[in-house]
């Protein structure tokens, strides 16, 4: 019995060391981070960051990746569109829906539901068959032959950046009532007095930044206190009982 316990403990230590070594061999979301067991670096853009433990179920992990990719693509299109309309003086993006167009809102909504429904149906079917989305019945969609592991990673990174940018655009609109280009112009004109910390949400922003800066330190402390265990603390109660499959 004692020998079995020793072997089990030794095996756990070896597995933990392998996990640490694998984490050290690839870029992580902060230097010295140890990736959770379910993030083994096999997916593009995997930097060992999953505080909500959404990836513990491997059956749904691929769906989350597909959702992240599609949201990133929509965000890239949205950011480009917002910057364009802001640059040429068209209505602000948060007011565009209230404008009058040649097609009434009801008809436009019905067309949108029908078109998007058909395209999403094809996308779902294509993804189930090939593991890659496409356009209509064509999947994977790569007319220029640019698909590679490098371009996939670049697309994912740009999509993540665009999602953050879109959140920033919406925050600026809610706080200042201005578009991104106008906010940037005001900041460049007086950077010391026109920035996020001097806005109406400056205190909240400062607290958020401080918490994010301290978060890796909390992880490192837990790693020291719980050697050989998962290094990322469970911050949400619904994450605790989840188990890997």
Coordinates of N, CA and C in Angstrom, one line a residue:
X1 N 0.8 -1.2 0.0 CA 0.0 0.0 0.0 C 0.9 1.3 0.0
X2 N 1.9 1.2 0.9 CA 2.8 2.4 1.0 C 3.5 2.6 -0.4
X3 N 4.0 1.5 -1.0 CA 4.7 1.6 -2.2 C 3.8 2.2 -3.3
X4 N 2.5 1.8 -3.3 CA 1.6 2.3 -4.3 C 1.4 3.8 -4.1
X5 N 1.3 4.3 -2.9 CA 1.2 5.7 -2.6 C 2.4 6.5 -3.1
X6 N 3.6 5.9 -2.8 CA 4.8 6.5 -3.2 C 4.9 6.7 -4.7
X7 N 4.5 5.6 -5.4 CA 4.5 5.6 -6.9 C 3.6 6.6 -7.4
X8 N 2.4 6.7 -6.8 CA 1.4 7.7 -7.2 C 1.9 9.1 -7.1
X9 N 2.5 9.3 -5.9 CA 3.0 10.7 -5.6 C 4.1 11.0 -6.6
X10 N 5.0 10.1 -6.8 CA 6.1 10.3 -7.8 C 5.6 10.6 -9.2
X11 N 4.6 9.8 -9.6 CA 4.0 10.0 -10.9 C 3.4 11.4 -11.0
X12 N 2.7 11.8 -9.9 CA 2.1 13.2 -10.0 C 3.2 14.3 -10.1
X13 N 4.3 14.1 -9.4 CA 5.4 15.0 -9.4 C 6.0 15.1 -10.8
X14 N 6.2 13.9 -11.4 CA 6.7 13.9 -12.8 C 5.8 14.6 -13.8
X15 N 4.5 14.3 -13.6 CA 3.5 14.9 -14.5 C 3.5 16.5 -14.4
X16 N 3.6 16.9 -13.1 CA 3.7 18.3 -12.8 C 4.9 19.0 -13.4
X17 N 6.1 18.3 -13.3 CA 7.3 18.8 -13.9 C 7.2 18.9 -15.4
X18 N 6.6 17.9 -16.0 CA 6.4 17.9 -17.5 C 5.5 19.1 -17.9
X19 N 4.5 19.3 -17.1 CA 3.6 20.4 -17.4 C 4.3 21.7 -17.3
X20 N 5.1 21.9 -16.3 CA 5.9 23.1 -16.1 C 6.9 23.3 -17.3
X21 N 7.6 22.2 -17.6 CA 8.5 22.3 -18.7 C 7.9 22.6 -20.0
X22 N 6.7 22.0 -20.3 CA 6.0 22.3 -21.5 C 5.5 23.8 -21.5
X23 N 5.1 24.3 -20.4 CA 4.7 25.7 -20.3 C 5.9 26.6 -20.6
X24 N 7.0 26.3 -20.0 CA 8.2 27.1 -20.2 C 8.7 27.1 -21.7
X25 N 8.4 26.1 -22.4 CA 8.8 26.0 -23.8 C 8.0 26.7 -24.8
X26 N 6.9 27.3 -24.3 CA 6.0 28.1 -25.2 C 5.6 29.4 -24.6
X27 N 5.3 30.4 -25.4 CA 4.9 31.7 -24.8 C 3.6 31.6 -23.9
X28 N 3.6 32.2 -22.8 CA 2.5 32.2 -21.9 C 1.9 33.6 -21.7
X29 N 0.8 33.7 -21.0 CA 0.1 35.0 -20.9 C 0.9 35.9 -20.0
X30 N 1.7 35.4 -19.1 CA 2.7 36.2 -18.4 C 3.9 35.4 -18.1
X31 N 5.1 35.9 -18.0 CA 6.3 35.2 -17.8 C 6.3 34.3 -16.6
X32 N 6.6 33.0 -16.8 CA 6.6 32.1 -15.6 C 5.3 31.4 -15.4
X33 N 4.2 31.7 -16.1 CA 2.9 31.1 -15.9 C 3.0 29.6 -16.2
X34 N 2.2 28.8 -15.5 CA 2.0 27.4 -15.8 C 0.6 27.2 -16.3
X35 N 0.5 26.6 -17.5 CA -0.8 26.4 -18.2 C -1.6 25.4 -17.4
X36 N -2.9 25.5 -17.4 CA -3.8 24.5 -16.8 C -3.6 23.2 -17.7
X37 N -3.9 22.1 -17.1 CA -3.7 20.8 -17.7 C -4.5 20.7 -19.1
X38 N -5.6 21.3 -19.2 CA -6.4 21.2 -20.4 C -5.9 22.0 -21.5
X39 N -5.0 22.9 -21.3 CA -4.4 23.8 -22.3 C -2.9 23.3 -22.5
X40 N -2.8 22.4 -23.5 CA -1.5 21.8 -23.8 C -0.7 22.4 -24.9
X41 N -1.2 23.6 -25.4 CA -0.4 24.3 -26.4 C -0.7 23.8 -27.8
X42 N -1.6 22.8 -28.0 CA -1.8 22.2 -29.3 C -2.7 23.2 -30.2
X43 N -3.4 24.1 -29.6 CA -4.3 25.0 -30.3 C -3.5 26.3 -30.6
X44 N -3.8 26.9 -31.8 CA -3.1 28.2 -32.1 C -3.6 29.2 -31.1
X45 N -2.7 30.1 -30.7 CA -3.0 31.2 -29.8 C -3.3 30.7 -28.3
X46 N -2.8 29.5 -28.0 CA -3.0 29.0 -26.6 C -1.8 29.6 -25.8
X47 N -2.1 30.5 -24.8 CA -1.1 31.0 -24.0 C -1.4 30.7 -22.5
X48 N -2.1 29.6 -22.3 CA -2.4 29.1 -21.0 C -3.3 29.9 -20.1
X49 N -4.2 30.7 -20.8 CA -5.1 31.6 -20.0 C -6.5 31.1 -20.1
X50 N -7.0 30.7 -19.0 CA -8.4 30.3 -18.9 C -8.9 30.4 -17.5
X51 N -9.1 31.6 -17.0 CA -9.5 31.7 -15.6 C -10.9 31.2 -15.3
X52 N -11.8 31.2 -16.3 CA -13.1 30.7 -16.1 C -13.3 29.2 -16.2
X53 N -12.2 28.6 -16.6 CA -12.1 27.1 -16.8 C -13.2 26.7 -17.9
X54 N -13.3 27.5 -18.9 CA -14.2 27.1 -20.0 C -13.7 26.0 -20.8
X55 N -12.4 25.8 -20.8 CA -11.8 24.7 -21.7 C -11.7 23.4 -21.1
X56 N -12.2 23.2 -19.8 CA -12.0 21.9 -19.2 C -12.7 20.8 -19.8
X57 N -13.8 21.1 -20.5 CA -14.5 20.1 -21.3 C -14.0 20.1 -22.7
X58 N -13.3 19.1 -23.1 CA -12.7 19.1 -24.4 C -13.7 19.0 -25.5
X59 N -14.9 18.5 -25.2 CA -16.0 18.4 -26.2 C -16.5 19.8 -26.6
X60 N -16.4 20.7 -25.7 CA -16.9 22.1 -26.0 C -15.8 23.0 -26.3
X61 N -14.6 22.6 -26.1 CA -13.4 23.6 -26.3 C -13.3 24.0 -27.7
X62 N -13.5 23.0 -28.7 CA -13.5 23.4 -30.1 C -14.6 24.4 -30.5
X63 N -15.7 24.2 -29.8 CA -16.8 25.2 -30.1 C -16.5 26.6 -29.6
X64 N -15.9 26.6 -28.4 CA -15.5 27.9 -27.9 C -14.4 28.6 -28.9
X65 N -13.5 27.8 -29.4 CA -12.5 28.3 -30.3 C -13.2 28.8 -31.6
X66 N -14.2 28.1 -32.1 CA -14.9 28.6 -33.3 C -15.7 29.9 -33.0
X67 N -16.3 29.9 -31.8 CA -17.0 31.1 -31.4 C -16.0 32.3 -31.3
X68 N -14.8 32.1 -30.7 CA -13.9 33.2 -30.6 C -13.4 33.6 -31.9
X69 N -13.2 32.7 -32.8 CA -12.7 33.1 -34.2 C -13.8 33.9 -34.9
X70 N -15.1 33.5 -34.8 CA -16.1 34.2 -35.5 C -16.4 35.6 -34.9
X71 N -16.3 35.7 -33.6 CA -16.5 37.0 -33.0 C -15.3 37.9 -33.3
X72 N -14.2 37.3 -33.4 CA -13.0 38.1 -33.8 C -13.1 38.6 -35.2
X73 N -13.6 37.8 -36.1 CA -13.8 38.3 -37.5 C -14.9 39.4 -37.6
X74 N -16.0 39.2 -36.8 CA -17.0 40.3 -36.8 C -16.4 41.5 -36.2
X75 N -15.6 41.4 -35.2 CA -15.0 42.6 -34.5 C -14.1 43.3 -35.5
X76 N -13.3 42.6 -36.2 CA -12.4 43.2 -37.2 C -13.2 44.0 -38.2
X77 N -14.3 43.4 -38.7 CA -15.1 44.1 -39.7 C -15.8 45.3 -39.1
X78 N -16.2 45.2 -37.8 CA -16.9 46.3 -37.1 C -15.9 47.5 -36.9
X79 N -14.7 47.1 -36.4 CA -13.7 48.2 -36.1 C -13.3 48.9 -37.4
X80 N -13.1 48.2 -38.5 CA -12.8 48.9 -39.8 C -14.0 49.7 -40.2
X81 N -15.2 49.2 -40.1 CA -16.4 50.0 -40.5 C -16.6 51.3 -39.6
X82 N -16.4 51.1 -38.3 CA -16.5 52.3 -37.4 C -15.5 53.4 -37.7
X83 N -14.2 53.0 -37.9 CA -13.2 53.9 -38.3 C -13.5 54.6 -39.6
X84 N -14.0 53.9 -40.6 CA -14.3 54.4 -41.9 C -15.4 55.5 -41.8
X85 N -16.5 55.1 -41.1 CA -17.7 56.0 -41.0 C -17.3 57.2 -40.2
X86 N -16.4 57.1 -39.2 CA -16.0 58.2 -38.4 C -15.1 59.1 -39.2
X87 N -14.3 58.5 -40.1 CA -13.3 59.3 -40.9 C -14.0 60.2 -41.9
X88 N -15.1 59.6 -42.5 CA -15.8 60.3 -43.6 C -17.0 61.1 -43.2
X89 N -17.2 61.1 -41.9 CA -18.3 62.0 -41.4 C -19.7 61.4 -41.5
X90 N -19.8 60.1 -41.6 CA -21.1 59.5 -41.6 C -21.7 59.4 -40.1
X91 N -23.0 59.1 -39.9 CA -23.5 59.0 -38.6 C -22.7 58.1 -37.7
X92 N -22.6 58.5 -36.4 CA -21.9 57.7 -35.4 C -22.5 56.2 -35.4
X93 N -21.6 55.3 -35.1 CA -22.0 53.9 -35.2 C -23.1 53.5 -34.2
X94 N -23.2 54.2 -33.1 CA -24.3 53.9 -32.1 C -25.6 54.6 -32.5
X95 N -25.6 55.5 -33.5 CA -26.8 56.1 -33.9 C -27.2 55.7 -35.3
X96 N -26.4 54.9 -36.0 CA -26.7 54.5 -37.3 C -28.0 53.8 -37.5
X97 N -28.4 53.0 -36.5 CA -29.6 52.2 -36.6 C -30.9 53.0 -36.5
X98 N -30.8 54.3 -36.0 CA -31.9 55.2 -35.9 C -32.1 56.0 -37.2
X99 N -31.2 55.9 -38.1 CA -31.2 56.7 -39.3 C -32.3 56.1 -40.3
X100 N -32.7 57.0 -41.2 CA -33.7 56.5 -42.3 C -33.0 56.1 -43.5
X101 N -33.4 54.9 -44.0 CA -32.7 54.3 -45.2 C -33.8 54.0 -46.2
X102 N -33.3 53.6 -47.4 CA -34.3 53.3 -48.5 C -35.1 52.1 -48.2
X103 N -34.6 51.2 -47.3 CA -35.3 50.0 -46.9 C -35.8 50.2 -45.5
X104 N -37.1 50.0 -45.2 CA -37.5 50.2 -43.8 C -36.9 49.2 -42.9
X105 N -36.9 49.5 -41.6 CA -36.3 48.6 -40.6 C -36.8 47.2 -40.6
X106 N -38.2 47.1 -40.7 CA -38.8 45.7 -40.6 C -38.3 44.9 -41.7
X107 N -38.3 45.4 -43.0 CA -37.9 44.6 -44.1 C -36.4 44.3 -44.0
X108 N -35.6 45.3 -43.6 CA -34.2 45.0 -43.4 C -33.9 43.9 -42.4
X109 N -34.7 43.9 -41.3 CA -34.5 42.9 -40.3 C -34.9 41.5 -40.8
X110 N -35.9 41.4 -41.6 CA -36.4 40.1 -42.1 C -35.3 39.6 -43.1
X111 N -34.8 40.5 -44.0 CA -33.7 40.1 -44.9 C -32.5 39.6 -44.1
X112 N -32.1 40.3 -43.1 CA -31.0 40.0 -42.3 C -31.1 38.6 -41.6
X113 N -32.3 38.4 -41.0 CA -32.6 37.1 -40.4 C -32.5 35.9 -41.4
X114 N -33.1 36.1 -42.6 CA -33.1 35.1 -43.6 C -31.7 34.8 -44.1
X115 N -31.0 35.8 -44.5 CA -29.6 35.7 -45.0 C -28.7 35.1 -44.0
X116 N -28.6 35.6 -42.8 CA -27.7 35.2 -41.8 C -28.1 33.7 -41.4
X117 N -29.4 33.4 -41.3 CA -29.8 32.1 -41.0 C -29.3 31.1 -41.9
X118 N -29.4 31.4 -43.2 CA -29.0 30.4 -44.3 C -27.4 30.3 -44.2
X119 N -26.7 31.4 -44.1 CA -25.2 31.3 -44.0 C -24.8 30.6 -42.8
X120 N -25.4 30.8 -41.6 CA -25.0 30.2 -40.4 C -25.4 28.7 -40.5
X121 N -26.4 28.3 -41.1 CA -26.7 26.9 -41.3 C -25.7 26.2 -42.1
X122 N -25.2 26.8 -43.2 CA -24.1 26.3 -44.0 C -22.8 26.2 -43.1
X123 N -22.6 27.3 -42.4 CA -21.3 27.3 -41.6 C -21.3 26.2 -40.5
X124 N -22.4 25.9 -39.9 CA -22.5 24.9 -38.9 C -22.3 23.5 -39.6
X125 N -22.9 23.3 -40.7 CA -22.8 22.0 -41.4 C -21.3 21.8 -41.9
X126 N -20.7 22.9 -42.4 CA -19.3 22.8 -42.9 C -18.4 22.5 -41.7
X127 N -18.6 23.2 -40.6 CA -17.7 23.0 -39.4 C -17.8 21.6 -38.9
X128 N -19.1 21.0 -38.9 CA -19.2 19.6 -38.4 C -18.5 18.6 -39.3
X129 N -18.5 18.9 -40.6 CA -17.9 18.0 -41.6 C -16.3 18.2 -41.7
X130 N -15.9 19.4 -41.8 CA -14.5 19.7 -42.0 C -13.7 20.2 -40.9
X131 N -14.4 20.7 -39.8 CA -13.7 21.4 -38.7 C -13.3 22.8 -39.1
X132 N -13.7 23.3 -40.2 CA -13.4 24.7 -40.6 C -14.6 25.4 -41.2
X133 N -14.8 26.6 -40.9 CA -16.0 27.4 -41.4 C -15.7 27.7 -42.9
X134 N -16.8 28.1 -43.6 CA -16.6 28.5 -45.0 C -17.6 29.6 -45.3
X135 N -17.8 29.8 -46.6 CA -18.8 30.8 -47.1 C -19.8 30.0 -47.9
X136 N -21.1 29.9 -47.4 CA -22.1 29.1 -48.0 C -21.7 27.7 -48.1
X137 N -21.8 27.0 -49.2 CA -21.4 25.6 -49.3 C -19.9 25.3 -49.4
X138 N -19.1 26.4 -49.6 CA -17.7 26.3 -49.8 C -17.0 26.2 -48.5
X139 N -16.3 25.2 -48.2 CA -15.5 25.0 -47.0 C -14.4 24.1 -47.2
X140 N -13.2 24.3 -46.7 CA -12.8 25.7 -46.1 C -12.7 26.7 -47.2
X141 N -12.9 28.0 -46.8 CA -12.9 29.1 -47.8 C -11.5 29.7 -47.8
X142 N -10.7 29.5 -48.8 CA -9.4 30.1 -48.9 C -9.1 30.3 -50.4
X143 N -9.8 31.2 -51.1 CA -9.6 31.4 -52.5 C -8.2 31.9 -52.9
X144 N -7.4 32.5 -52.0 CA -6.1 33.0 -52.3 C -5.0 32.1 -51.8
X145 N -5.4 30.9 -51.2 CA -4.4 30.0 -50.8 C -3.4 30.5 -49.7
X146 N -4.0 31.3 -48.8 CA -3.1 31.9 -47.8 C -3.1 31.1 -46.4
X147 N -4.0 30.1 -46.3 CA -4.1 29.4 -45.1 C -2.8 28.7 -44.7
X148 N -2.4 29.0 -43.5 CA -1.2 28.3 -42.9 C -1.3 28.5 -41.4
X149 N -0.5 27.8 -40.6 CA -0.5 27.9 -39.2 C -0.1 29.3 -38.8
X150 N 0.8 29.9 -39.5 CA 1.2 31.3 -39.2 C 0.0 32.3 -39.4
X151 N -0.7 32.2 -40.6 CA -1.8 33.1 -40.8 C -3.0 32.9 -39.9
X152 N -3.2 31.6 -39.5 CA -4.3 31.3 -38.6 C -4.0 32.0 -37.2
X153 N -2.7 32.0 -36.8 CA -2.4 32.6 -35.5 C -2.5 34.1 -35.6
X154 N -2.1 34.7 -36.8 CA -2.2 36.1 -37.0 C -3.7 36.6 -37.0
X155 N -4.5 35.8 -37.6 CA -6.0 36.1 -37.7 C -6.5 36.1 -36.3
X156 N -6.2 35.1 -35.5 CA -6.7 35.0 -34.1 C -6.2 36.1 -33.3
X157 N -5.0 36.5 -33.4 CA -4.4 37.6 -32.6 C -5.1 38.9 -33.0
X158 N -5.3 39.2 -34.3 CA -5.9 40.4 -34.8 C -7.4 40.4 -34.3
X159 N -8.0 39.2 -34.3 CA -9.4 39.2 -33.9 C -9.5 39.5 -32.4
X160 N -8.6 39.0 -31.6 CA -8.7 39.3 -30.2 C -8.4 40.8 -30.0
X161 N -7.5 41.4 -30.7 CA -7.2 42.8 -30.6 C -8.4 43.6 -31.0
X162 N -9.1 43.2 -32.1 CA -10.3 43.9 -32.6 C -11.4 43.9 -31.6
X163 N -11.6 42.7 -30.9 CA -12.6 42.7 -29.9 C -12.4 43.6 -28.7
X164 N -11.1 43.8 -28.3 CA -10.8 44.8 -27.3 C -11.0 46.2 -27.8
X165 N -10.6 46.4 -29.1 CA -10.8 47.7 -29.7 C -12.3 48.1 -29.7
X166 N -13.1 47.1 -30.1 CA -14.6 47.4 -30.1 C -15.1 47.8 -28.8
X167 N -14.7 47.0 -27.7 CA -15.1 47.4 -26.4 C -14.6 48.8 -26.0
X168 N -13.4 49.1 -26.5 CA -13.0 50.5 -26.2 C -13.8 51.5 -26.9
X169 N -14.2 51.3 -28.2 CA -15.0 52.2 -28.9 C -16.3 52.4 -28.2
X170 N -16.9 51.3 -27.8 CA -18.2 51.4 -27.1 C -18.1 52.1 -25.8
X171 N -17.0 51.9 -25.1 CA -16.8 52.6 -23.8 C -16.6 54.1 -24.0
X172 N -15.9 54.4 -25.0 CA -15.7 55.9 -25.3 C -17.0 56.5 -25.6
X173 N -17.8 55.8 -26.4 CA -19.1 56.4 -26.8 C -20.0 56.6 -25.6
X174 N -20.0 55.6 -24.7 CA -20.8 55.7 -23.5 C -20.4 56.8 -22.5
X175 N -19.1 56.9 -22.4 CA -18.5 57.9 -21.4 C -18.5 59.3 -22.0
X176 N -18.0 59.4 -23.2 CA -17.7 60.8 -23.8 C -18.7 61.2 -24.9
X177 N -19.5 60.2 -25.4 CA -20.4 60.5 -26.5 C -19.7 60.9 -27.8
X178 N -18.5 60.4 -28.0 CA -17.7 60.7 -29.2 C -17.2 59.4 -29.8
X179 N -16.9 59.5 -31.1 CA -16.3 58.4 -31.8 C -14.8 58.2 -31.5
X180 N -14.2 57.1 -32.0 CA -12.8 56.8 -31.7 C -11.8 57.9 -32.2
X181 N -12.1 58.4 -33.4 CA -11.1 59.3 -34.0 C -11.2 60.7 -33.3
X182 N -12.4 61.1 -32.9 CA -12.6 62.3 -32.2 C -11.9 62.2 -30.8
X183 N -12.1 61.1 -30.2 CA -11.5 60.9 -28.9 C -10.0 60.9 -29.0
X184 N -9.4 60.3 -30.0 CA -8.0 60.2 -30.2 C -7.5 61.6 -30.5
X185 N -8.2 62.4 -31.3 CA -7.7 63.8 -31.5 C -7.7 64.6 -30.3
X186 N -8.7 64.5 -29.4 CA -8.8 65.2 -28.2 C -7.6 64.8 -27.3
X187 N -7.3 63.5 -27.2 CA -6.2 63.0 -26.4 C -4.9 63.5 -26.9
X188 N -4.6 63.5 -28.2 CA -3.4 64.0 -28.7 C -3.2 65.5 -28.4
X189 N -4.3 66.3 -28.4 CA -4.2 67.7 -28.2 C -3.9 68.0 -26.8
X190 N -4.3 67.2 -25.8 CA -4.0 67.4 -24.4 C -4.0 66.1 -23.6
X191 N -2.9 65.3 -23.8 CA -2.8 64.0 -23.3 C -2.8 63.9 -21.8
X192 N -2.3 65.0 -21.1 CA -2.3 65.0 -19.6 C -3.6 65.1 -19.0
X193 N -4.5 65.8 -19.7 CA -5.8 66.1 -19.1 C -7.0 65.4 -19.8
X194 N -6.7 64.8 -20.9 CA -7.8 64.0 -21.6 C -7.3 62.6 -21.8
X195 N -7.6 61.8 -20.9 CA -7.3 60.3 -21.0 C -8.3 59.6 -20.1
X196 N -8.1 58.3 -20.1 CA -9.1 57.4 -19.4 C -9.1 57.6 -17.9
X197 N -8.0 58.0 -17.4 CA -7.9 58.2 -15.9 C -8.5 59.5 -15.5
X198 N -8.6 60.5 -16.4 CA -9.3 61.8 -16.1 C -10.8 61.8 -16.5
X199 N -11.2 60.7 -17.0 CA -12.6 60.6 -17.4 C -13.5 60.3 -16.2
X200 N -14.8 60.2 -16.4 CA -15.7 59.9 -15.4 C -15.6 58.5 -14.8
X201 N -14.9 57.6 -15.5 CA -14.6 56.3 -15.0 C -13.2 56.1 -14.7
X202 N -12.5 57.1 -14.4 CA -11.0 57.0 -14.1 C -10.7 56.2 -12.9
X203 N -11.5 56.4 -11.8 CA -11.2 55.6 -10.6 C -11.4 54.1 -10.8
X204 N -12.5 53.8 -11.5 CA -12.8 52.4 -11.8 C -11.7 51.8 -12.6
X205 N -11.2 52.5 -13.6 CA -10.2 52.0 -14.5 C -8.9 51.8 -13.7
X206 N -8.5 52.7 -12.8 CA -7.3 52.5 -12.0 C -7.4 51.3 -11.1
X207 N -8.6 51.0 -10.5 CA -8.7 49.8 -9.7 C -8.6 48.6 -10.5
X208 N -9.2 48.6 -11.7 CA -9.2 47.4 -12.6 C -7.7 47.1 -13.0
X209 N -7.0 48.1 -13.4 CA -5.6 48.0 -13.8 C -4.8 47.4 -12.6
X210 N -5.0 47.9 -11.4 CA -4.3 47.5 -10.2 C -4.6 46.0 -10.0
X211 N -5.9 45.6 -10.1 CA -6.2 44.2 -9.8 C -5.6 43.3 -10.9
X212 N -5.6 43.7 -12.1 CA -5.0 42.9 -13.2 C -3.4 42.8 -13.0
X213 N -2.8 43.8 -12.4 CA -1.4 43.7 -12.2 C -1.1 42.8 -11.0
X214 N -1.9 42.7 -10.1 CA -1.7 41.9 -8.9 C -2.1 40.4 -9.2
X215 N -3.0 40.2 -10.1 CA -3.5 38.8 -10.4 C -2.4 37.8 -10.6
X216 N -1.3 38.1 -11.4 CA -0.2 37.1 -11.6 C 0.5 36.8 -10.3
X217 N 0.6 37.8 -9.4 CA 1.3 37.6 -8.1 C 0.5 36.6 -7.3
X218 N -0.9 36.7 -7.3 CA -1.7 35.8 -6.6 C -1.5 34.4 -7.1
X219 N -1.4 34.2 -8.4 CA -1.2 32.9 -9.0 C 0.2 32.3 -8.5
X220 N 1.2 33.2 -8.5 CA 2.5 32.7 -8.1 C 2.6 32.3 -6.7
X221 N 1.9 33.0 -5.8 CA 1.8 32.7 -4.4 C 1.1 31.3 -4.2
X222 N 0.0 31.1 -5.0 CA -0.7 29.8 -4.9 C 0.2 28.7 -5.4
X223 N 1.0 28.9 -6.5 CA 1.8 27.9 -7.0 C 2.9 27.5 -5.9
X224 N 3.3 28.5 -5.2 CA 4.3 28.2 -4.1 C 3.7 27.4 -3.0
X225 N 2.5 27.7 -2.6 CA 1.8 27.1 -1.5 C 1.2 25.7 -1.9
X226 N 0.9 25.5 -3.2 CA 0.3 24.2 -3.7 C 1.2 23.7 -4.8
X227 N 2.4 23.3 -4.5 CA 3.2 22.7 -5.6 C 2.7 21.5 -6.2
X228 N 2.8 21.3 -7.5 CA 2.3 20.2 -8.2 C 0.8 20.2 -8.5
X229 N 0.1 21.3 -8.1 CA -1.3 21.4 -8.4 C -1.5 22.5 -9.5
X230 N -2.7 22.6 -9.9 CA -3.1 23.6 -10.9 C -2.8 24.9 -10.3
X231 N -2.1 25.8 -11.1 CA -1.6 27.0 -10.6 C -2.6 28.2 -10.6
X232 N -3.7 28.0 -11.4 CA -4.6 29.1 -11.5 C -5.7 29.0 -10.5
X233 N -5.9 30.0 -9.6 CA -6.9 29.9 -8.6 C -8.3 29.9 -9.2
X234 N -9.2 29.2 -8.5 CA -10.6 29.2 -9.0 C -11.3 30.4 -8.4
X235 N -11.7 31.4 -9.3 CA -12.3 32.6 -8.8 C -13.8 32.6 -8.8
X236 N -14.4 31.6 -9.5 CA -15.8 31.6 -9.7 C -16.3 30.2 -9.1
X237 N -17.4 30.2 -8.4 CA -17.9 29.0 -7.7 C -18.3 27.9 -8.7
X238 N -18.8 28.3 -9.9 CA -19.3 27.3 -10.8 C -18.1 26.6 -11.5
X239 N -16.9 27.1 -11.4 CA -15.7 26.5 -12.0 C -15.2 25.3 -11.1
X240 N -15.4 25.4 -9.8 CA -14.8 24.4 -8.9 C -15.1 23.0 -9.2
X241 N -16.4 22.6 -9.4 CA -16.7 21.2 -9.6 C -16.4 20.6 -11.0
X242 N -16.0 21.5 -11.9 CA -15.8 21.0 -13.3 C -14.5 20.1 -13.3
X243 N -14.6 19.0 -14.1 CA -13.5 18.1 -14.2 C -13.2 17.9 -15.6
X244 N -12.0 17.5 -15.9 CA -11.5 17.2 -17.3 C -12.1 15.9 -17.7
X245 N -12.4 15.8 -19.0 CA -12.9 14.5 -19.6 C -11.8 13.9 -20.5

